[in-house]
PDB file of C-alpha atoms in Angstrom:
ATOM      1  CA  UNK A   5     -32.695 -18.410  43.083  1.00 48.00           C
ATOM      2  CA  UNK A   6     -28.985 -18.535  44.763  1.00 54.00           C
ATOM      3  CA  UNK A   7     -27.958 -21.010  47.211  1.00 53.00           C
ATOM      4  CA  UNK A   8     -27.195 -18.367  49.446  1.00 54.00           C
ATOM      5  CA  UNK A   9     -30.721 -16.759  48.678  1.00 56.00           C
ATOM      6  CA  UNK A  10     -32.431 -19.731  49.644  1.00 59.00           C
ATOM      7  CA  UNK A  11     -31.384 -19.905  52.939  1.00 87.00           C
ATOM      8  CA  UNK A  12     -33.907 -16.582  53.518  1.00 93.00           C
ATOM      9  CA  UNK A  13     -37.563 -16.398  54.723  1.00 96.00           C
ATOM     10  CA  UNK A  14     -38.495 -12.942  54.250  1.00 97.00           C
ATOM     11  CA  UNK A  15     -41.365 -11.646  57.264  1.00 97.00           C
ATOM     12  CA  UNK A  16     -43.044  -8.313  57.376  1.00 97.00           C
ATOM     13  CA  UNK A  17     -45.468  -6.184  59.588  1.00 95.00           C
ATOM     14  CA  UNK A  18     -48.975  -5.537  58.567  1.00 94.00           C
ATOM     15  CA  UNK A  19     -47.974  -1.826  57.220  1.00 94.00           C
ATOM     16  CA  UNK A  20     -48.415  -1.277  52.939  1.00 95.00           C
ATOM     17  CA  UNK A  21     -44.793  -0.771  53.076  1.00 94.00           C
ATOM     18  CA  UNK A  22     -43.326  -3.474  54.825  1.00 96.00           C
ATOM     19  CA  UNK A  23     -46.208  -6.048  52.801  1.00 96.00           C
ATOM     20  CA  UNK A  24     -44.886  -4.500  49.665  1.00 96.00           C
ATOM     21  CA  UNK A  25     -41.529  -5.124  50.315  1.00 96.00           C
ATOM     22  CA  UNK A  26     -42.318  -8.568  51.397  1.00 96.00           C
ATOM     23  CA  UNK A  27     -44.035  -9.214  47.958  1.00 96.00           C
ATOM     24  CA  UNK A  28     -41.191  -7.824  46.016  1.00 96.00           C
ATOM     25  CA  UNK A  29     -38.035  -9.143  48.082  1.00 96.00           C
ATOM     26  CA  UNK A  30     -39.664 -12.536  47.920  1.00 94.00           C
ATOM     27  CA  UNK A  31     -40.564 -12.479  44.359  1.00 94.00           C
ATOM     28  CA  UNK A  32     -36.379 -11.615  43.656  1.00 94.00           C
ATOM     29  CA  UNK A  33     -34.804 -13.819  45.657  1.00 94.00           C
ATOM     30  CA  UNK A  34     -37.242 -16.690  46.741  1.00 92.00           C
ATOM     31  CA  UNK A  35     -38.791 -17.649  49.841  1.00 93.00           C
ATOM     32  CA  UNK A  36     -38.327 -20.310  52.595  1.00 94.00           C
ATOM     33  CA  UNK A  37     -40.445 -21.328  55.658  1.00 94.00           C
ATOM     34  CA  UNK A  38     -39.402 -19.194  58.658  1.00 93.00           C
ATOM     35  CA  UNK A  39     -38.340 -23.038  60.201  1.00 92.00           C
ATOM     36  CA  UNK A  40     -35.753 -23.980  57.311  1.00 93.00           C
ATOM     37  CA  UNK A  41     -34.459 -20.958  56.875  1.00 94.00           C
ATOM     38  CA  UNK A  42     -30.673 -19.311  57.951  1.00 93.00           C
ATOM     39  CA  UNK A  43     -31.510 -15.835  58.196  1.00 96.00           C
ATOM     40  CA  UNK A  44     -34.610 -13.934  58.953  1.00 97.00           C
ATOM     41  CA  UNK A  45     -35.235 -11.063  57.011  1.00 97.00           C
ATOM     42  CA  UNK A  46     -37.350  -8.738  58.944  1.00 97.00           C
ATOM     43  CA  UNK A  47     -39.445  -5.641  57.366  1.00 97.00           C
ATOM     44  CA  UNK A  48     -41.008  -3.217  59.360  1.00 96.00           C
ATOM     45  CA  UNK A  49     -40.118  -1.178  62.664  1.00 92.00           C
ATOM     46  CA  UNK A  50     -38.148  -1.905  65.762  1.00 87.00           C
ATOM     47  CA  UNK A  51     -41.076  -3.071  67.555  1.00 87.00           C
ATOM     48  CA  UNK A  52     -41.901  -5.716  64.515  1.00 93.00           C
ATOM     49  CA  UNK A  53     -38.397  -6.850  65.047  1.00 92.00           C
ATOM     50  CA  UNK A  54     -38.093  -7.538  68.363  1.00 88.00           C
ATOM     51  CA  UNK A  55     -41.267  -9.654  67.805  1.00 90.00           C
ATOM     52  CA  UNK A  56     -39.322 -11.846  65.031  1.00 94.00           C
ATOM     53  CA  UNK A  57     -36.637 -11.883  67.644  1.00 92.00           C
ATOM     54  CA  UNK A  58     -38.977 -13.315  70.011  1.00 90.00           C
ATOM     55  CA  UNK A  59     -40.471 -15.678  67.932  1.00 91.00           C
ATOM     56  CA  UNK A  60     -36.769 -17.053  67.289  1.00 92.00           C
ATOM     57  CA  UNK A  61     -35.047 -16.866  69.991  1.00 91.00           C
ATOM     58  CA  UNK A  62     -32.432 -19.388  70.968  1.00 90.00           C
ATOM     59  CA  UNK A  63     -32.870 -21.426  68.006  1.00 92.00           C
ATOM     60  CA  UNK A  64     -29.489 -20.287  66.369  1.00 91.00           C
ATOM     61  CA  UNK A  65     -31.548 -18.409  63.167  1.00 94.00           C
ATOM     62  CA  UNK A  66     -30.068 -14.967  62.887  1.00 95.00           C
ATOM     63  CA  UNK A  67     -32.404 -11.667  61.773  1.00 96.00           C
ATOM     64  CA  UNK A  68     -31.247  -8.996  59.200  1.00 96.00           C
ATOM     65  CA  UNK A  69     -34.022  -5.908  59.813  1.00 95.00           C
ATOM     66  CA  UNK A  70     -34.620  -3.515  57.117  1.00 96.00           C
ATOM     67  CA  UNK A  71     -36.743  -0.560  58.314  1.00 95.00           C
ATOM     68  CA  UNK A  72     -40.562  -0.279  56.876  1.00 95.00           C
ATOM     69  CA  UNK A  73     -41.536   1.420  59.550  1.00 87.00           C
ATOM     70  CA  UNK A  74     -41.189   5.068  61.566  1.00 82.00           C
ATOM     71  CA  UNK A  75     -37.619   5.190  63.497  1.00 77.00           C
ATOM     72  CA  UNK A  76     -36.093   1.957  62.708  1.00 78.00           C
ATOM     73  CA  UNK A  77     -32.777   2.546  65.124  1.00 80.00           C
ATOM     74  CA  UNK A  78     -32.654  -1.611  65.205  1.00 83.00           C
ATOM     75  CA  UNK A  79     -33.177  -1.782  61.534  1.00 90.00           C
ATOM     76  CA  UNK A  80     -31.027  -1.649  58.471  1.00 93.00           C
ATOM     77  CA  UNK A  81     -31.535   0.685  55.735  1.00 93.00           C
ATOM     78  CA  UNK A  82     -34.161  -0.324  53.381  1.00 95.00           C
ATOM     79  CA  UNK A  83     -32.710  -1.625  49.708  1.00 94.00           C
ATOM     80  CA  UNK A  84     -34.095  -4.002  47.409  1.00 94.00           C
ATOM     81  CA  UNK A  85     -30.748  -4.949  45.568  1.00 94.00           C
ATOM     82  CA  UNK A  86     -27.773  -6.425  46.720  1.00 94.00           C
ATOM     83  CA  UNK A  87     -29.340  -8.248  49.746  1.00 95.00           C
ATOM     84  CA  UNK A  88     -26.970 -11.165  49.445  1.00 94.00           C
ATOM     85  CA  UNK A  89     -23.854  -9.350  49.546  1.00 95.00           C
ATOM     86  CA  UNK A  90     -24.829  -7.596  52.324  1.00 95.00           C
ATOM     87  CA  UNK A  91     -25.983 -10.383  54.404  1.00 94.00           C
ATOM     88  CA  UNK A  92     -22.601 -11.742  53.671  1.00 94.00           C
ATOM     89  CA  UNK A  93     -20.912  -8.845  55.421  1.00 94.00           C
ATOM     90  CA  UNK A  94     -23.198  -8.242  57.772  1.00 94.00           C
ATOM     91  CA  UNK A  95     -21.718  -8.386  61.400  1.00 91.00           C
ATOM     92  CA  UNK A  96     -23.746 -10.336  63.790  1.00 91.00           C
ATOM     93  CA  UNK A  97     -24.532  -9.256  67.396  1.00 88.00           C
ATOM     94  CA  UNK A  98     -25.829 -11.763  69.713  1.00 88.00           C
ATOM     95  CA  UNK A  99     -27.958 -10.622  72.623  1.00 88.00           C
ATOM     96  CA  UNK A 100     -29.577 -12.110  75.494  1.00 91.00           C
ATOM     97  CA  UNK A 101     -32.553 -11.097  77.060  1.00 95.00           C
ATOM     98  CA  UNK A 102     -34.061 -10.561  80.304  1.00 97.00           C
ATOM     99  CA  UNK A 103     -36.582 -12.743  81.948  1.00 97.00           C
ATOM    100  CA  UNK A 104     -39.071 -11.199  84.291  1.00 98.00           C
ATOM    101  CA  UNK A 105     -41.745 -13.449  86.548  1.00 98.00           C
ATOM    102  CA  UNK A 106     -44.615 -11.088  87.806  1.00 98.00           C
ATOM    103  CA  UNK A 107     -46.596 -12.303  90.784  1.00 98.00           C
ATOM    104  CA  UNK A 108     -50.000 -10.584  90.884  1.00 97.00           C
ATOM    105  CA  UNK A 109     -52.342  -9.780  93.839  1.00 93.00           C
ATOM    106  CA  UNK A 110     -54.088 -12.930  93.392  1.00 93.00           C
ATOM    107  CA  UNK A 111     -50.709 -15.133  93.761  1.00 94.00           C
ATOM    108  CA  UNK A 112     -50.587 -16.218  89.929  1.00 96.00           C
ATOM    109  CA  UNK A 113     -47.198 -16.358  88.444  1.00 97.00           C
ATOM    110  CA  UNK A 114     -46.206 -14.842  85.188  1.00 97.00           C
ATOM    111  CA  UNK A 115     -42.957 -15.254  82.942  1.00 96.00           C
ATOM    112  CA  UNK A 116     -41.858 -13.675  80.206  1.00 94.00           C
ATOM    113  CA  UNK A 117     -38.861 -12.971  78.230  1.00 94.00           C
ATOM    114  CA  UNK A 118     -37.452  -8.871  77.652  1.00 95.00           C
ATOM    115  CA  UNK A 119     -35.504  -7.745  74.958  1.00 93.00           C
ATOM    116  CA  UNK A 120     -35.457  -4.006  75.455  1.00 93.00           C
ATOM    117  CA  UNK A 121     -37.221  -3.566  79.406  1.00 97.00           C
ATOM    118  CA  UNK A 122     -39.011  -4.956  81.805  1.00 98.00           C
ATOM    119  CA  UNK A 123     -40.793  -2.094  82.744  1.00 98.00           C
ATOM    120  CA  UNK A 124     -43.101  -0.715  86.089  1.00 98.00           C
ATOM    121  CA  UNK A 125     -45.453   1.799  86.534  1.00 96.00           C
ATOM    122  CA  UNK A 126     -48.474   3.594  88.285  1.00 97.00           C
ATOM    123  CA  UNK A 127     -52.348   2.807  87.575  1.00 94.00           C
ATOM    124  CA  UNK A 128     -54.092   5.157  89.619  1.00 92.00           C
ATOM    125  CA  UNK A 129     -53.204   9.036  90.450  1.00 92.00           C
ATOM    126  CA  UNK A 130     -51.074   8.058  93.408  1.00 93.00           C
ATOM    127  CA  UNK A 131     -47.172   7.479  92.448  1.00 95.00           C
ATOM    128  CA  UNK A 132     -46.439   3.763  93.298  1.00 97.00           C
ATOM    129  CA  UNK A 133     -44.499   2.882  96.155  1.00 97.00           C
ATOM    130  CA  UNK A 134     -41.669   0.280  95.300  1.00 98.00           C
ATOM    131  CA  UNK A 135     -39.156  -1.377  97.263  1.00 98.00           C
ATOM    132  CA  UNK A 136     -35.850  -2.344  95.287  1.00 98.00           C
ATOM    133  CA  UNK A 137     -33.634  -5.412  95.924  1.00 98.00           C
ATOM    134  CA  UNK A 138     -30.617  -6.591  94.094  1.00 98.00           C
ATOM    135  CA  UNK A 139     -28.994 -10.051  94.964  1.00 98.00           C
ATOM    136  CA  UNK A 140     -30.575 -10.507  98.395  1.00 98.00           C
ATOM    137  CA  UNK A 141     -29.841  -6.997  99.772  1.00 98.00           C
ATOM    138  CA  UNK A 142     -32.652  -4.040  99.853  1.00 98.00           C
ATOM    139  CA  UNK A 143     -30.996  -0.874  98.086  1.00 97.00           C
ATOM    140  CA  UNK A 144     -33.883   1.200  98.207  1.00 97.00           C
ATOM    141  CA  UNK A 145     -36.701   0.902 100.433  1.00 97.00           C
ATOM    142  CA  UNK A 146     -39.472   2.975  99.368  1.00 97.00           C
ATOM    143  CA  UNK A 147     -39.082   4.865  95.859  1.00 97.00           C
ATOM    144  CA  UNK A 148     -42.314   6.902  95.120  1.00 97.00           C
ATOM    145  CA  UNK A 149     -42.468   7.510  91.502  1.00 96.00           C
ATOM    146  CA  UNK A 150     -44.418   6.859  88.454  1.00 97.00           C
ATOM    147  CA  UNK A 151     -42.795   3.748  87.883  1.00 97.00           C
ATOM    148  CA  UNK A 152     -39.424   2.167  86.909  1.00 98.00           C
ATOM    149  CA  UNK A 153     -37.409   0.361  84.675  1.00 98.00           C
ATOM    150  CA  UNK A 154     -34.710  -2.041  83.741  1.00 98.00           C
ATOM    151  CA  UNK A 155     -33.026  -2.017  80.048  1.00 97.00           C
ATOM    152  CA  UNK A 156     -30.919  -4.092  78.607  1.00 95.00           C
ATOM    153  CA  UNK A 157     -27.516  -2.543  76.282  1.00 90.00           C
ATOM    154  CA  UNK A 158     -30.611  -3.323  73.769  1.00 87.00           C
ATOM    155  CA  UNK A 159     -33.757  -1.055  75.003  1.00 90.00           C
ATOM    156  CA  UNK A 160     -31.079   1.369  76.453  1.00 91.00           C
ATOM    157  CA  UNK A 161     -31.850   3.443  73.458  1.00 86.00           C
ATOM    158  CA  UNK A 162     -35.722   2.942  73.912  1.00 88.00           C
ATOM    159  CA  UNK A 163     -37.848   3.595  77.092  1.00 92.00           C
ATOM    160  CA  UNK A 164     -34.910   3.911  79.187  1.00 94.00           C
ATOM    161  CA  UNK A 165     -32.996   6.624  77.100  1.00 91.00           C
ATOM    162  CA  UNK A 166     -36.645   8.487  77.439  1.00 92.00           C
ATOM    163  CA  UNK A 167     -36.568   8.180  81.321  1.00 94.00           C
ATOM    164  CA  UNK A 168     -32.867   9.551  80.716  1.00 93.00           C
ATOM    165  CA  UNK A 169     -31.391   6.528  81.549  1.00 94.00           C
ATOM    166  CA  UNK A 170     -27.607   5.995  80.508  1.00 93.00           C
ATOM    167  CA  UNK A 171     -26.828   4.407  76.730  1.00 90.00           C
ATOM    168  CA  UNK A 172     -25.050   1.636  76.772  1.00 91.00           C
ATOM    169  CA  UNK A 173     -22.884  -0.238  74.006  1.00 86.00           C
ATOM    170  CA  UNK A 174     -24.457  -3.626  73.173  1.00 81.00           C
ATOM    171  CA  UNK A 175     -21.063  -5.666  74.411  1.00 84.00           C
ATOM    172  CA  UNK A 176     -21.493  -4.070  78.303  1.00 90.00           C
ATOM    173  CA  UNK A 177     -22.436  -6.168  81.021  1.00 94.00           C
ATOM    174  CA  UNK A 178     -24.428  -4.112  82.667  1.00 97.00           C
ATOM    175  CA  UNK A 179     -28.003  -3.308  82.996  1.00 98.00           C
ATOM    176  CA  UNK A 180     -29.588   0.266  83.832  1.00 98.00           C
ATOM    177  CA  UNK A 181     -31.715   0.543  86.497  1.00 98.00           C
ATOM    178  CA  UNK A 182     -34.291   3.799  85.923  1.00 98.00           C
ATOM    179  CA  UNK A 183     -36.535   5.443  87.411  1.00 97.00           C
ATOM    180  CA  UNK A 184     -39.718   7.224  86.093  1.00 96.00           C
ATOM    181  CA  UNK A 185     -40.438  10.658  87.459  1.00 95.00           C
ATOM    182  CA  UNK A 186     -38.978   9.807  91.042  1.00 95.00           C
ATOM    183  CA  UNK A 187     -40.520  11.663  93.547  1.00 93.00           C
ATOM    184  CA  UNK A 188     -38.562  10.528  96.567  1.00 92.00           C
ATOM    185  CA  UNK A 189     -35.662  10.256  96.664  1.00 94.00           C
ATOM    186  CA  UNK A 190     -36.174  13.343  94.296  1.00 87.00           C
ATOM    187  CA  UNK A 191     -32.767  13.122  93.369  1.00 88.00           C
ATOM    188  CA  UNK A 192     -31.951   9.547  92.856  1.00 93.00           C
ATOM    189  CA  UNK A 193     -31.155   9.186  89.365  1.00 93.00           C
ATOM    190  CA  UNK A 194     -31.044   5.214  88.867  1.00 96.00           C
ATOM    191  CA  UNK A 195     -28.262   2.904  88.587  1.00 97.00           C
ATOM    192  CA  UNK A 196     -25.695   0.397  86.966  1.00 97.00           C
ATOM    193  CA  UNK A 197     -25.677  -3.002  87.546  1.00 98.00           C
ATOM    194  CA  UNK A 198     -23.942  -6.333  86.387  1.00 97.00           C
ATOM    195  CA  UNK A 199     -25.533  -7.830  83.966  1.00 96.00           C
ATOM    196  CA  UNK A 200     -24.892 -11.177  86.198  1.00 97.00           C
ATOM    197  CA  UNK A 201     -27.862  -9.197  89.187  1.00 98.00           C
ATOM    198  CA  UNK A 202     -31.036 -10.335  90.362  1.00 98.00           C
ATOM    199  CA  UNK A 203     -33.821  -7.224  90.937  1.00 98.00           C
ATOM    200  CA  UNK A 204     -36.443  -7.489  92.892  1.00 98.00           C
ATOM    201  CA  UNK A 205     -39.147  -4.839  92.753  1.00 98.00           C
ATOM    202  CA  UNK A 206     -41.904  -5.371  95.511  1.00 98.00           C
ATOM    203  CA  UNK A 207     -44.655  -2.826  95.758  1.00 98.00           C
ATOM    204  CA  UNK A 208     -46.042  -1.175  98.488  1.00 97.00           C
ATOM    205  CA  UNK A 209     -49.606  -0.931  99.702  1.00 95.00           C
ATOM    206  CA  UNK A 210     -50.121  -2.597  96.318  1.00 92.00           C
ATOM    207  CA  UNK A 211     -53.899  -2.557  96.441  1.00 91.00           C
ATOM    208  CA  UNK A 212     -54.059   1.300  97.661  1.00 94.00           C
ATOM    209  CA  UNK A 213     -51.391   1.949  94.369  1.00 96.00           C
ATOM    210  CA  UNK A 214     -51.876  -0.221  91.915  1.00 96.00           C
ATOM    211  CA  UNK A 215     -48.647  -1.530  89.508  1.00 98.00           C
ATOM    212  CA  UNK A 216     -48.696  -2.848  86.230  1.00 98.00           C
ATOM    213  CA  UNK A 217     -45.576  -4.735  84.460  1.00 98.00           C
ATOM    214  CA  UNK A 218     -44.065  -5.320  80.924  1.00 97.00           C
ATOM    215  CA  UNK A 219     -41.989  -7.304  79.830  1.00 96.00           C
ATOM    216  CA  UNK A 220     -41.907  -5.744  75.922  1.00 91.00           C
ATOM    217  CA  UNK A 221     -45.209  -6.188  75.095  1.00 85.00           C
ATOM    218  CA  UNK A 222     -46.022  -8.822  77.698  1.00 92.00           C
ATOM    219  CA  UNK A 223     -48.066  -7.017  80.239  1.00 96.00           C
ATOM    220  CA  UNK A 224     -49.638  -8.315  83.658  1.00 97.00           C
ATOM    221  CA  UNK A 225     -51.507  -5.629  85.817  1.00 96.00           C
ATOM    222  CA  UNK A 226     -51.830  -5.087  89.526  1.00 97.00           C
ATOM    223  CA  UNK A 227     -48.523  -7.165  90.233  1.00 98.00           C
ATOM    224  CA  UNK A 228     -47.315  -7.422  93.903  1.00 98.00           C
ATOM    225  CA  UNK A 229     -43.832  -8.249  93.310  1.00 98.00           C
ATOM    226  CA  UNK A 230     -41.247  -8.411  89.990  1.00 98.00           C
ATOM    227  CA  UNK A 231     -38.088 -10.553  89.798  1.00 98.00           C
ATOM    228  CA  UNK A 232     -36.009  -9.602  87.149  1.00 98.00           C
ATOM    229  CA  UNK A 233     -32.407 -11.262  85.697  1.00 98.00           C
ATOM    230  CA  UNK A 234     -30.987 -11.740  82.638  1.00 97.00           C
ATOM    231  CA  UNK A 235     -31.561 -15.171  80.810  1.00 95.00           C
ATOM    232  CA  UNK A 236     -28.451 -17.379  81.367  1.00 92.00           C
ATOM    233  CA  UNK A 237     -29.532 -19.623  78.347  1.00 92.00           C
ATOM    234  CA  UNK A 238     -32.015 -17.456  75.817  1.00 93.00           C
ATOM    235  CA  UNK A 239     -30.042 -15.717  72.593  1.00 93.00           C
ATOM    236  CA  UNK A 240     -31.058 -13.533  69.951  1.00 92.00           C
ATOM    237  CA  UNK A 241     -29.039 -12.809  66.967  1.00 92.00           C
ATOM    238  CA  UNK A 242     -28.893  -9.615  64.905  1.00 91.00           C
ATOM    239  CA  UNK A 243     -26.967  -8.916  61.864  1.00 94.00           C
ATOM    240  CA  UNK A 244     -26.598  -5.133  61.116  1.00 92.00           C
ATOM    241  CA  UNK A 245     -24.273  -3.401  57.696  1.00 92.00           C
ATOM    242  CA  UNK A 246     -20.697  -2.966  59.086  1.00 88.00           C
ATOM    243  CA  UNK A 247     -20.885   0.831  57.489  1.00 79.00           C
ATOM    244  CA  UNK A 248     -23.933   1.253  60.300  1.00 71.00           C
ATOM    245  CA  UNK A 249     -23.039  -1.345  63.217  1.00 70.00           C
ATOM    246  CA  UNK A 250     -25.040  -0.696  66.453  1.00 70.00           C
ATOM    247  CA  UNK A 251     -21.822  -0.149  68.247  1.00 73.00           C
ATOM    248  CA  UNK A 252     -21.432   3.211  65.910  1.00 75.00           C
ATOM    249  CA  UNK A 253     -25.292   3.908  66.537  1.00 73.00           C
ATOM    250  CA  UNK A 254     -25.271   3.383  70.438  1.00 75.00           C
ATOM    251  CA  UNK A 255     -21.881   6.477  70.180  1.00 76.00           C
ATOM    252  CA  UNK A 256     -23.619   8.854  67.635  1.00 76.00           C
ATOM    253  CA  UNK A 257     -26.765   8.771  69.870  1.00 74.00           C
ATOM    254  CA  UNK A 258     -24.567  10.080  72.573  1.00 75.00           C
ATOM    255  CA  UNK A 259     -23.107  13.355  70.458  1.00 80.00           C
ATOM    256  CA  UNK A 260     -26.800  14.486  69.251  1.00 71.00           C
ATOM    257  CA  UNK A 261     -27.743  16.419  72.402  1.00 58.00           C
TER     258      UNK A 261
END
């Protein structure tokens, strides 16, 4: 095993082809403990990646993906030889993430990080009513939809790009604001915002039109209000081929429709 293969602890999702690839990736080049190791090497999807990135988040370790899994638009293509190399030229894009603290009906307080969203919508057949804040000032004061959403340059490819919300490059500082299926204002299409704003979703006759939130995978149901910024101390660190940067991903997902 290398010196610079040793500095890898290889981590996989609980598919047959990411635990394969695990066995045989770790079998060539050696294994470390996720906790002494450099680099991450992640096998799976996107969503098994941003759990790795979760799970190592601001403590400097940097994550290499390679995609086991269905879309993989995070992930690096999937070879077996070579790894070292490309880890050496890999170029490294650090992210932060966005911090959301739910407050439920019953006053409790819950906090959790974002990488992609923190995400709002409807649990009943009534749309949810929603009144929108950013930095202090009420921009919207009743949005009737099926919920809404904001992405980070990260999940602007995910949910967001779904909801048609705007793609953004990974080195913007903004944040898209989007809404799901708005009803009124029919029209309103979302917006752009500093990546430096504060959002503040509180929902209306909350107990009539119930509203669950996400943070990823974090969820807390029948919230009353959602404060949402992005972290001013978290990181996460990706390394992606320089052939395939996200940079060139984020502009050919713009030309394919």
């Amino acid at each position: 095993m290398s010196k610079a293969a040793s500095r890898f602890a290889f981590v996989s999702s609980d598919t047959d082809d990411a635990r394969a690839a695990l066995e045989s990736l770790s079998a060539r080049y050696g294994q470390v403990p996720v906790a002494e190791a450099e680099i991450i090497i992640a096998l799976g999807g996107d969503g098994f990646l941003l759990q790795t990135l979760r799970e190592t988040m601001s403590t400097g370790k940097k994550v290499y993906g390679m995609n086991r899994g269905t879309i993989g638009f995070l992930m690096n293509e999937y070879r077996a030889g070579g790894l070292e190399e490309r880890i050496a030229n890999a170029v490294a894009e650090t992210i932060r993430p966005l911090e959301m603290v739910a407050v439920t009906h019953d006053g409790d307080s819950v906090s959790a990080p974002a990488i992609n969203e923190v995400a709002l919508w409807r649990q009943s057949y009534q749309t949810a009513k929603i009144r929108i804040t950013v930095d202090g000032q009420v921009r919207l004061e009743e949005l009737n939809c099926d919920g809404v959403m904001i992405a980070t340059p990260a999940g602007s490819t995910a949910y967001n790009l779904s909801a048609h919300g705007p793609i953004l490059p990974l080195d913007a500082p903004l944040l898209a604001l989007t809404p799901v299926s708005p009803f009124r204002p029919r029209r309103w299409r979302g917006a752009l915002l500093s990546n430096k704003a504060t959002v503040r979703f509180d929902i209306l006759e909350a107990e009539k039109r119930p509203v669950n939130a996400a943070a990823d995978h974090t969820e807390v149901k029948a919230v009353a209000s959602v404060t949402v910024r992005e972290s001013p101390t978290a990181t996460a660190t990706l390394l992606f081929d320089p052939n395939h940067s996200w940079n060139e991903r984020i502009l050919a997902e713009q030309f394919r429709y």
